[in-house]
GROMACS .gro file of C-alpha atoms in nm:
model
  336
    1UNK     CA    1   0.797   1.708  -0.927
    2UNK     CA    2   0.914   1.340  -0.983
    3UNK     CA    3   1.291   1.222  -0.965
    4UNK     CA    4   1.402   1.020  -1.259
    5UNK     CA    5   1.206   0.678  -1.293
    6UNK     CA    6   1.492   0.489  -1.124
    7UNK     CA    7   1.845   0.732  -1.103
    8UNK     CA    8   1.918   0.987  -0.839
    9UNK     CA    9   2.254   1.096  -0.764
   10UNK     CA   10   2.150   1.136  -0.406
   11UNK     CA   11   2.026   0.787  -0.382
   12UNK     CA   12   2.232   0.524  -0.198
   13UNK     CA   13   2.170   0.167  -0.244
   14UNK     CA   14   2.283  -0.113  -0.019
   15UNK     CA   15   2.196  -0.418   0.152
   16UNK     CA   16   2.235  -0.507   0.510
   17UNK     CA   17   2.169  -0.833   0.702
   18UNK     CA   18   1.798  -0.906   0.819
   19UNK     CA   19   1.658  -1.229   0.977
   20UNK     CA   20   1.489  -1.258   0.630
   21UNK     CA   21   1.856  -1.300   0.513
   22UNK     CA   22   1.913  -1.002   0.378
   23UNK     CA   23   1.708  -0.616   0.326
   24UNK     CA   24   1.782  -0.373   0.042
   25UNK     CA   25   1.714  -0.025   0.109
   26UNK     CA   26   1.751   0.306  -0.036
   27UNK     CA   27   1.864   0.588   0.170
   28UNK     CA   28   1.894   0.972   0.165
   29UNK     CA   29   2.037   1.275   0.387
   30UNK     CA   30   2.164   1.274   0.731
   31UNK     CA   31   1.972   1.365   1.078
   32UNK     CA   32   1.738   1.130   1.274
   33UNK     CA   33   1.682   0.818   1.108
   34UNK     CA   34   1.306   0.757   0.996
   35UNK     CA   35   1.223   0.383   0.809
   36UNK     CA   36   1.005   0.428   0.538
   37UNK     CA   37   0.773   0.046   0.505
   38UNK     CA   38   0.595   0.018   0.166
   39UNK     CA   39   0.269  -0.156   0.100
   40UNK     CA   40   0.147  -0.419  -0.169
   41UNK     CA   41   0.192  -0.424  -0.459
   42UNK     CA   42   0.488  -0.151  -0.444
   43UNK     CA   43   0.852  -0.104  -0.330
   44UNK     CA   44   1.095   0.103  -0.221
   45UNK     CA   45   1.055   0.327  -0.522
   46UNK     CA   46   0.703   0.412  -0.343
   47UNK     CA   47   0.877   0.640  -0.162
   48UNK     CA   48   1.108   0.814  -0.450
   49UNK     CA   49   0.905   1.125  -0.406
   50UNK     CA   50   0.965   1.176   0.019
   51UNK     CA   51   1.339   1.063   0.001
   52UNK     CA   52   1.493   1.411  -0.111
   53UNK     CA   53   1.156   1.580   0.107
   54UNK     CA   54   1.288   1.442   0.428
   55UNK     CA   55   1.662   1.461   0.365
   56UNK     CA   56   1.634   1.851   0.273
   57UNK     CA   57   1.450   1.863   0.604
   58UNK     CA   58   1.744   1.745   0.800
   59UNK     CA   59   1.635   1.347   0.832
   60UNK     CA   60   1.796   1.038   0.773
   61UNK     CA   61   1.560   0.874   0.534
   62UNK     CA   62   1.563   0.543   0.451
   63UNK     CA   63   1.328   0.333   0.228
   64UNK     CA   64   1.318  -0.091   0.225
   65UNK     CA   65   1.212  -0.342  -0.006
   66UNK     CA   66   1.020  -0.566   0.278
   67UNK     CA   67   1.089  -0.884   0.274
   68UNK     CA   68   0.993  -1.085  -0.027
   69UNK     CA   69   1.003  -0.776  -0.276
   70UNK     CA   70   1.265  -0.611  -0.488
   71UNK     CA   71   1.643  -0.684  -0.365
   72UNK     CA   72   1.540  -0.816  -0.057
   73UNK     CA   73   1.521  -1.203   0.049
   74UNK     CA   74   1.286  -1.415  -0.046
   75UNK     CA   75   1.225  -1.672   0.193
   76UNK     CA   76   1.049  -1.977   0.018
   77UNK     CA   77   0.830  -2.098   0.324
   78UNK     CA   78   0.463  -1.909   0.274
   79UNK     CA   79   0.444  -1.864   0.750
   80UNK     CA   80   0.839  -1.670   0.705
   81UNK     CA   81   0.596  -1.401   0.609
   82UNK     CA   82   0.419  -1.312   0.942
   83UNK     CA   83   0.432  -1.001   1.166
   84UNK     CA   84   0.675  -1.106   1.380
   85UNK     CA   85   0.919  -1.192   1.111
   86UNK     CA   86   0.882  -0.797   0.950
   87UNK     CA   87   0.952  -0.621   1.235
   88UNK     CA   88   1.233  -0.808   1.326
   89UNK     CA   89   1.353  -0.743   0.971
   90UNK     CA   90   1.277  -0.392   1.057
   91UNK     CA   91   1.481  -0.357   1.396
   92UNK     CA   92   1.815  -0.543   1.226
   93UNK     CA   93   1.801  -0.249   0.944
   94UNK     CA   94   1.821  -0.003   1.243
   95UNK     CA   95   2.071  -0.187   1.395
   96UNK     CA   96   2.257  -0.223   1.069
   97UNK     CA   97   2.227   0.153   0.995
   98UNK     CA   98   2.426   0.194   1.299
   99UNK     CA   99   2.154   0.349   1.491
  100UNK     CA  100   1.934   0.329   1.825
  101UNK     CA  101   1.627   0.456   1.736
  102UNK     CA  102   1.409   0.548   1.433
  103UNK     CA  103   1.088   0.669   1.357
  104UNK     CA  104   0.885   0.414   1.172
  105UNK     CA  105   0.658   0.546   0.841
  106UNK     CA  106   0.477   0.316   0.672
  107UNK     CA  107   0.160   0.314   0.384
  108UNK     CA  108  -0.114   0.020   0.326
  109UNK     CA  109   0.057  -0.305   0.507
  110UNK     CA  110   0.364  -0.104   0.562
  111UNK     CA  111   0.128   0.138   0.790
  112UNK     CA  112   0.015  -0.221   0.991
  113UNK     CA  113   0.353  -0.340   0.976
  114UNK     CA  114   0.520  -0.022   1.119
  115UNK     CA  115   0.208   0.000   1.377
  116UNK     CA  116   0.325  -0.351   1.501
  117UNK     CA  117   0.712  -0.216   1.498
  118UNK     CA  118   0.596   0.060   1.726
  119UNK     CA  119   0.396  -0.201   1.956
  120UNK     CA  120   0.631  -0.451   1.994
  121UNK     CA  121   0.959  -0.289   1.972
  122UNK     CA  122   0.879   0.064   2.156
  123UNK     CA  123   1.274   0.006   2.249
  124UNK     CA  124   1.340   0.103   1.919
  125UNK     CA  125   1.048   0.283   1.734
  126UNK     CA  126   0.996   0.592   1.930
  127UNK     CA  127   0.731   0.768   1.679
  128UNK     CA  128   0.514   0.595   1.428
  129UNK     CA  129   0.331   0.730   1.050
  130UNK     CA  130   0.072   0.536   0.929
  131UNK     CA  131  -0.033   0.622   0.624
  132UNK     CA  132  -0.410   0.511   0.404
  133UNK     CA  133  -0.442   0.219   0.692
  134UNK     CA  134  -0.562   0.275   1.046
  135UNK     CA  135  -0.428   0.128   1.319
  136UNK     CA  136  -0.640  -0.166   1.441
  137UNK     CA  137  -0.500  -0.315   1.787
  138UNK     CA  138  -0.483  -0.717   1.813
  139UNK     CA  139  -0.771  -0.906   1.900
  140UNK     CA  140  -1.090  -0.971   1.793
  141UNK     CA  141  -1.230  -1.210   1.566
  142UNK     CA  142  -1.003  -1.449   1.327
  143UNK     CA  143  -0.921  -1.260   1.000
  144UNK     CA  144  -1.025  -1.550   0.737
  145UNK     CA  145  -1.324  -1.512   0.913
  146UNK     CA  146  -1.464  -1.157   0.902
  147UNK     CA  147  -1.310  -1.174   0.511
  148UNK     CA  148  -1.545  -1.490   0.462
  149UNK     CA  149  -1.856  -1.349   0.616
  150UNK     CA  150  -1.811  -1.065   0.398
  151UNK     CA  151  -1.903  -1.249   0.078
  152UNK     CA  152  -2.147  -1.469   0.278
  153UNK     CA  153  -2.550  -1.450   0.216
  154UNK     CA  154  -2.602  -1.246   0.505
  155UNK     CA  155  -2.250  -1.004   0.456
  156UNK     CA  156  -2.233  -0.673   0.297
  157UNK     CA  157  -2.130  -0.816  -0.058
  158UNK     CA  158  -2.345  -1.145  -0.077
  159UNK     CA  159  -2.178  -1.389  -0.327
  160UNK     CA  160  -1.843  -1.230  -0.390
  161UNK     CA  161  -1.532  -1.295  -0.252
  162UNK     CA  162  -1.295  -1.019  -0.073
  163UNK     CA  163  -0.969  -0.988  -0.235
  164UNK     CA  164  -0.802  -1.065   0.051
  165UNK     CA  165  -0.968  -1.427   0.069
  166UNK     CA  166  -0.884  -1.459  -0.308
  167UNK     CA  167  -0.492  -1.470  -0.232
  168UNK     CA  168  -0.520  -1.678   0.064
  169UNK     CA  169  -0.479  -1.986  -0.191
  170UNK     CA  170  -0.068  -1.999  -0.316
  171UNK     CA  171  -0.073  -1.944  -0.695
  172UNK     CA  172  -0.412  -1.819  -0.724
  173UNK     CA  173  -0.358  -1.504  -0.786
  174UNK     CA  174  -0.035  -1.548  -0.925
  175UNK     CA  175  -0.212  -1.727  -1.236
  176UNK     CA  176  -0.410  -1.409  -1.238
  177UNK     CA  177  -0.152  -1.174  -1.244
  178UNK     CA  178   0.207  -1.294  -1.381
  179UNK     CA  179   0.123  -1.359  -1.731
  180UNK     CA  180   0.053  -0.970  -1.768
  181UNK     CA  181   0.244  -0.803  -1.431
  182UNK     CA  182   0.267  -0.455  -1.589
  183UNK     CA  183  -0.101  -0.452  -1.702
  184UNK     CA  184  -0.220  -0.605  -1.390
  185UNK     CA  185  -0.033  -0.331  -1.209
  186UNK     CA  186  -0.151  -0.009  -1.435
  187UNK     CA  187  -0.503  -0.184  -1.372
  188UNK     CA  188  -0.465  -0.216  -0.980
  189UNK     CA  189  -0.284   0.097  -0.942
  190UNK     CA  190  -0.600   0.257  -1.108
  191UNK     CA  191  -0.844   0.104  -0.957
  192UNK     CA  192  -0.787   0.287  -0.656
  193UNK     CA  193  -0.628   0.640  -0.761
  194UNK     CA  194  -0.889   0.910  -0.686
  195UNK     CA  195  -0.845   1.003  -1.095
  196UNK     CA  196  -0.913   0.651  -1.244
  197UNK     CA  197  -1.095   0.426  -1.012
  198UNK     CA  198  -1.455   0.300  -1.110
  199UNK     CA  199  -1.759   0.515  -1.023
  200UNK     CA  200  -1.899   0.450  -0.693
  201UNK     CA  201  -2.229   0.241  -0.893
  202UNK     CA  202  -1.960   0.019  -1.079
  203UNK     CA  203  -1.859  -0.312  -0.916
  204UNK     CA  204  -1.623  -0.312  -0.604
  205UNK     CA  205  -1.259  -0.350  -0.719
  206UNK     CA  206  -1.212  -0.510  -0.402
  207UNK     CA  207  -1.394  -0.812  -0.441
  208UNK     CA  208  -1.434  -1.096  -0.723
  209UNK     CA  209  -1.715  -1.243  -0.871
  210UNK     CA  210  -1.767  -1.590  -0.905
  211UNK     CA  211  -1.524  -1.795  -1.088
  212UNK     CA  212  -1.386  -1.436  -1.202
  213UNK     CA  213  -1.068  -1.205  -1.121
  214UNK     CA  214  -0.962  -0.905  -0.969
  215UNK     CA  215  -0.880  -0.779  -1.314
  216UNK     CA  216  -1.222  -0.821  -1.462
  217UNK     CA  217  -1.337  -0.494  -1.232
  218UNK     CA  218  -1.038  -0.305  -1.286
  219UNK     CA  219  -1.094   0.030  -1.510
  220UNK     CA  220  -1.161  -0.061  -1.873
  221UNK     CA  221  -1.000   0.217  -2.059
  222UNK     CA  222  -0.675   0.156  -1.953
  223UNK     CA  223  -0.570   0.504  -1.848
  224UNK     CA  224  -0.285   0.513  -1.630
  225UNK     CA  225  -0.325   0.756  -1.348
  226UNK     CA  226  -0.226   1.144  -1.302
  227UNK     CA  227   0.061   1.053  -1.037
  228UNK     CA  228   0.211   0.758  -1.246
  229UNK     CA  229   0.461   0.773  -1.571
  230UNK     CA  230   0.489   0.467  -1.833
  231UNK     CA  231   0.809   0.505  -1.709
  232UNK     CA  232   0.772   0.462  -1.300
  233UNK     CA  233   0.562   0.192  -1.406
  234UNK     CA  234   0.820   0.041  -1.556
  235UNK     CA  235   0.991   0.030  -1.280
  236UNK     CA  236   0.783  -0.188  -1.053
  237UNK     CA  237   0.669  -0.391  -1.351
  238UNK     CA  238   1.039  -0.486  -1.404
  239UNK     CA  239   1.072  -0.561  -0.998
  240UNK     CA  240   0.802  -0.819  -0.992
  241UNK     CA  241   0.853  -0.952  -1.359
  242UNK     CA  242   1.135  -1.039  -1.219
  243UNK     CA  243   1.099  -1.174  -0.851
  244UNK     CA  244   0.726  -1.290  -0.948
  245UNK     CA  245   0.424  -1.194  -0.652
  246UNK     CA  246   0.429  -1.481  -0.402
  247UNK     CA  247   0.618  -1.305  -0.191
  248UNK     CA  248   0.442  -0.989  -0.187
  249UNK     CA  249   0.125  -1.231  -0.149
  250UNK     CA  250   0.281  -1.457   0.179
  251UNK     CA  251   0.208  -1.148   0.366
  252UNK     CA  252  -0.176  -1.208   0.338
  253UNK     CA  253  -0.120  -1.553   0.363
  254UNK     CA  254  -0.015  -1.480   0.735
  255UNK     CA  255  -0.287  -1.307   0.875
  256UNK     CA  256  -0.453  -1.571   1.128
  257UNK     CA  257  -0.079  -1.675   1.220
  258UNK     CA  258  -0.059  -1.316   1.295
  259UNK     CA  259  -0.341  -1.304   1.491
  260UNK     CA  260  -0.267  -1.669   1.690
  261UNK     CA  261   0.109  -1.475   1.747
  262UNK     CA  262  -0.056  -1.174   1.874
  263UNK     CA  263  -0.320  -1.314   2.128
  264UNK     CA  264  -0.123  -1.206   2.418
  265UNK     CA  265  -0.141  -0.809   2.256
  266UNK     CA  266  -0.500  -0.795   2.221
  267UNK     CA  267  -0.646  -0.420   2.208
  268UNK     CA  268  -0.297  -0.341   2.312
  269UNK     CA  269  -0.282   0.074   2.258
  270UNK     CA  270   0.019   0.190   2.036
  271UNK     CA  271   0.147   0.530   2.274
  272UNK     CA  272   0.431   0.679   2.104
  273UNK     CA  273   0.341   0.976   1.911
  274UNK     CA  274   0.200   0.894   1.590
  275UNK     CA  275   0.051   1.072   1.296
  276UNK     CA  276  -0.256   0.963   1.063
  277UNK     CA  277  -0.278   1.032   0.731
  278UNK     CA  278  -0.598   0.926   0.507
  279UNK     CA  279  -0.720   0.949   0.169
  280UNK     CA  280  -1.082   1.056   0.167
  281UNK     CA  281  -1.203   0.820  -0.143
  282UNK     CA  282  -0.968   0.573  -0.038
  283UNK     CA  283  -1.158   0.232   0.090
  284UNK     CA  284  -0.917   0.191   0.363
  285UNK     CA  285  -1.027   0.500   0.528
  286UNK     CA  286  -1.408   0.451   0.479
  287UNK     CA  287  -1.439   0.103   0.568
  288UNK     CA  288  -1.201   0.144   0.893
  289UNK     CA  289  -1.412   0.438   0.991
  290UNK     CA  290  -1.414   0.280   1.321
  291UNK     CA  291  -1.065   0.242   1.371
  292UNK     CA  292  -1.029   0.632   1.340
  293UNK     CA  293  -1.252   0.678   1.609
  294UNK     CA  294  -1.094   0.433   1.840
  295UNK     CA  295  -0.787   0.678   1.792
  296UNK     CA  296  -0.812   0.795   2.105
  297UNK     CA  297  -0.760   0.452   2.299
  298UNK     CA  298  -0.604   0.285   2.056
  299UNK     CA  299  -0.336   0.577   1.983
  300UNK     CA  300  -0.293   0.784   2.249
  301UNK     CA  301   0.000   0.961   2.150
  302UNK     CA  302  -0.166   1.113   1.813
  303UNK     CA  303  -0.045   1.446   1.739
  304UNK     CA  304  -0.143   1.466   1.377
  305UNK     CA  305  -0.426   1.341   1.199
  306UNK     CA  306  -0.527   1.455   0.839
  307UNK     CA  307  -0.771   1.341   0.536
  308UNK     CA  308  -0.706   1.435   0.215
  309UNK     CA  309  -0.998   1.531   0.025
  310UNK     CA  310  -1.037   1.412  -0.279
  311UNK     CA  311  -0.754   1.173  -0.294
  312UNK     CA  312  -0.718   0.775  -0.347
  313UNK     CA  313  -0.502   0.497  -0.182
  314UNK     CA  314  -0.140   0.540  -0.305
  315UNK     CA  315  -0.166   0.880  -0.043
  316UNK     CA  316   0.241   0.968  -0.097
  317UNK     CA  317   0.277   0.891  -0.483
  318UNK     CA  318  -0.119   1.103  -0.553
  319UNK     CA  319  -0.036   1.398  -0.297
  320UNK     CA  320   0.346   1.381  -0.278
  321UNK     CA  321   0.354   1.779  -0.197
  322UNK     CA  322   0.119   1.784   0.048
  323UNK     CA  323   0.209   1.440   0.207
  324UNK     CA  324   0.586   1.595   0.209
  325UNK     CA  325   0.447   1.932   0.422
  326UNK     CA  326   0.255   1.720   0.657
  327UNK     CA  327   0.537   1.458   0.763
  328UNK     CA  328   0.797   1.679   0.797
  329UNK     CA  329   0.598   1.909   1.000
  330UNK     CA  330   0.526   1.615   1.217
  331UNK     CA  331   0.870   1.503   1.251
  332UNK     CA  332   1.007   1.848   1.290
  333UNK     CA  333   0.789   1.868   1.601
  334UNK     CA  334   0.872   1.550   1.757
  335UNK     CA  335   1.101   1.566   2.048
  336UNK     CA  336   1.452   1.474   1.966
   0.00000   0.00000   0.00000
């Protein structure tokens, strides 16, 4: 069962200092704090459905808008948007909540931002939930590269670009997608809901065609999907209708800084205790088979791992229920 699209009585707002300048978050209940990260293109309000989950529980939950979404600064400069920069924005909310420690959720870039927080900041981040995205340690080849390849003659999807090579360029997609946010949004959102997206013989939402958009491969009926009101979308249509996307797009634009900052990290294990949670039609989960795998060296301290069958990208909004049963069990269990 939802909350209401953007009121709940046990909701409180506020804004606390950050190195970005300033982060708003949303928090619920009282307990052991646990720092909920969203992912693109999404918000606090991503998490609307765990807040009153984890507070009944006996947590301290706490949702952000990361840097460059919702209330939360904007910085204007495109490299203020690199690892580094989030999970320092992510230790000064703990700090500012008065606290020591947290444990550290996150879903699609908030899963590889909060695996970062974990890595680099084990000080603070004593347990980590990643959520749709595996962890993948530091290292390896340069990003723009491997997304490159991907489209290249001899790559998996000859001739088309990668979506994450299309926003590498600032206000490319942002032509694309701020004449129309809410449409673009109902489109992305189901493109990759287990209930809406295309059939697996359509075109890859994921990529673009030549001199084409992301849009042109999202669904074509315009059918919003199961886990997602006209009225929730209203609410992150009027977020980014009103802050625009380039900051929600920076973060992409960081990924070889990220990887030139990280060097000295490189197939660095994360070891606190962690939990995994996938969607099984979800891309991120297919295509990063081989990050699962690696589990065992490159996340030692897994106690939990589960896919959900059946189920699409936006794991906590599609499966709030059993998403709910499955963290709290895993925070319930962690040592105190």
């Amino acid at each position: 069962m939802s909350q209401s699209p953007s009121v709940n009585d046990q909701w409180v707002h506020r804004v606390v200092p950050s190195p970005a300048g300033r982060i708003h978050l949303v928090e619920q209940g009282s307990g052991p704090l646990v720092l909920l990260v969203h992912g693109f293109p999404e918000s606090w309000y991503s998490w609307r459905r765990q807040l009153p989950a984890l507070a009944a529980a006996g947590f301290r939950a706490v949702a952000i808008d990361v840097r460059g979404y919702g209330r939360s600064s904007r910085p204007a400069a495109v490299e203020a948007y690199r690892m580094l920069d989030l999970v320092a924005d992510n230790v000064a909310v703990v700090e500012a909540l008065g606290e020591r420690t947290a444990v550290v959720v996150g879903h699609d870039w908030g899963a590889n931002i909060a695996a970062h927080s974990a890595l680099l900041r084990p000080d603070v981040f004593r347990a980590v939930g990643l959520l749709s995205v595996p962890y993948t340690p530091p290292g390896g080849p340069r990003p723009s590269d491997v997304f490159t390849g991907m489209g290249a003659p001899a790559g998996p999807f000859p001739g088309q670009e990668f979506y994450v090579s299309y926003f590498q360029e600032p206000g490319r997609a942002e032509a694309e997608i701020e004449p129309d946010v809410r449409g673009w949004l109902a489109g992305f959102y189901a493109a990759l809901s287990a209930d809406t997206m295309p059939p697996p013989e359509a075109p890859d939402p994921h990529f673009v065609a030549p001199g084409g958009t992301l849009r042109d491969r999202f669904p074509a009926d315009g059918r919003l999907p199961s886990w997602l009101s006209e009225e929730e979308l209203d609410v992150y249509a009027a977020e980014f209708e009103r802050t625009g996307l380039t900051g929600a797009l920076n973060r992409y634009r960081n990924m070889d800084r990220d990887w030139e900052d990280l060097a000295g990290h490189e197939g660095a294990p994360v070891t606190q205790p962690a939990l995994f949670l996938g969607g099984g039609l979800d891309a991120s989960t297919t295509w990063l088979s081989d990050a699962i795998e690696a589990y065992p060296a490159t996340l030692p301290g897994l106690t939990a791992a589960h896919l959900l069958d059946g189920c699409g990208h936006w794991l906590q909004q599609e499966r709030p229920e059993e998403t709910n049963r499955l963290l709290t069990e895993w925070l319930a269990a962690l040592p105190r």
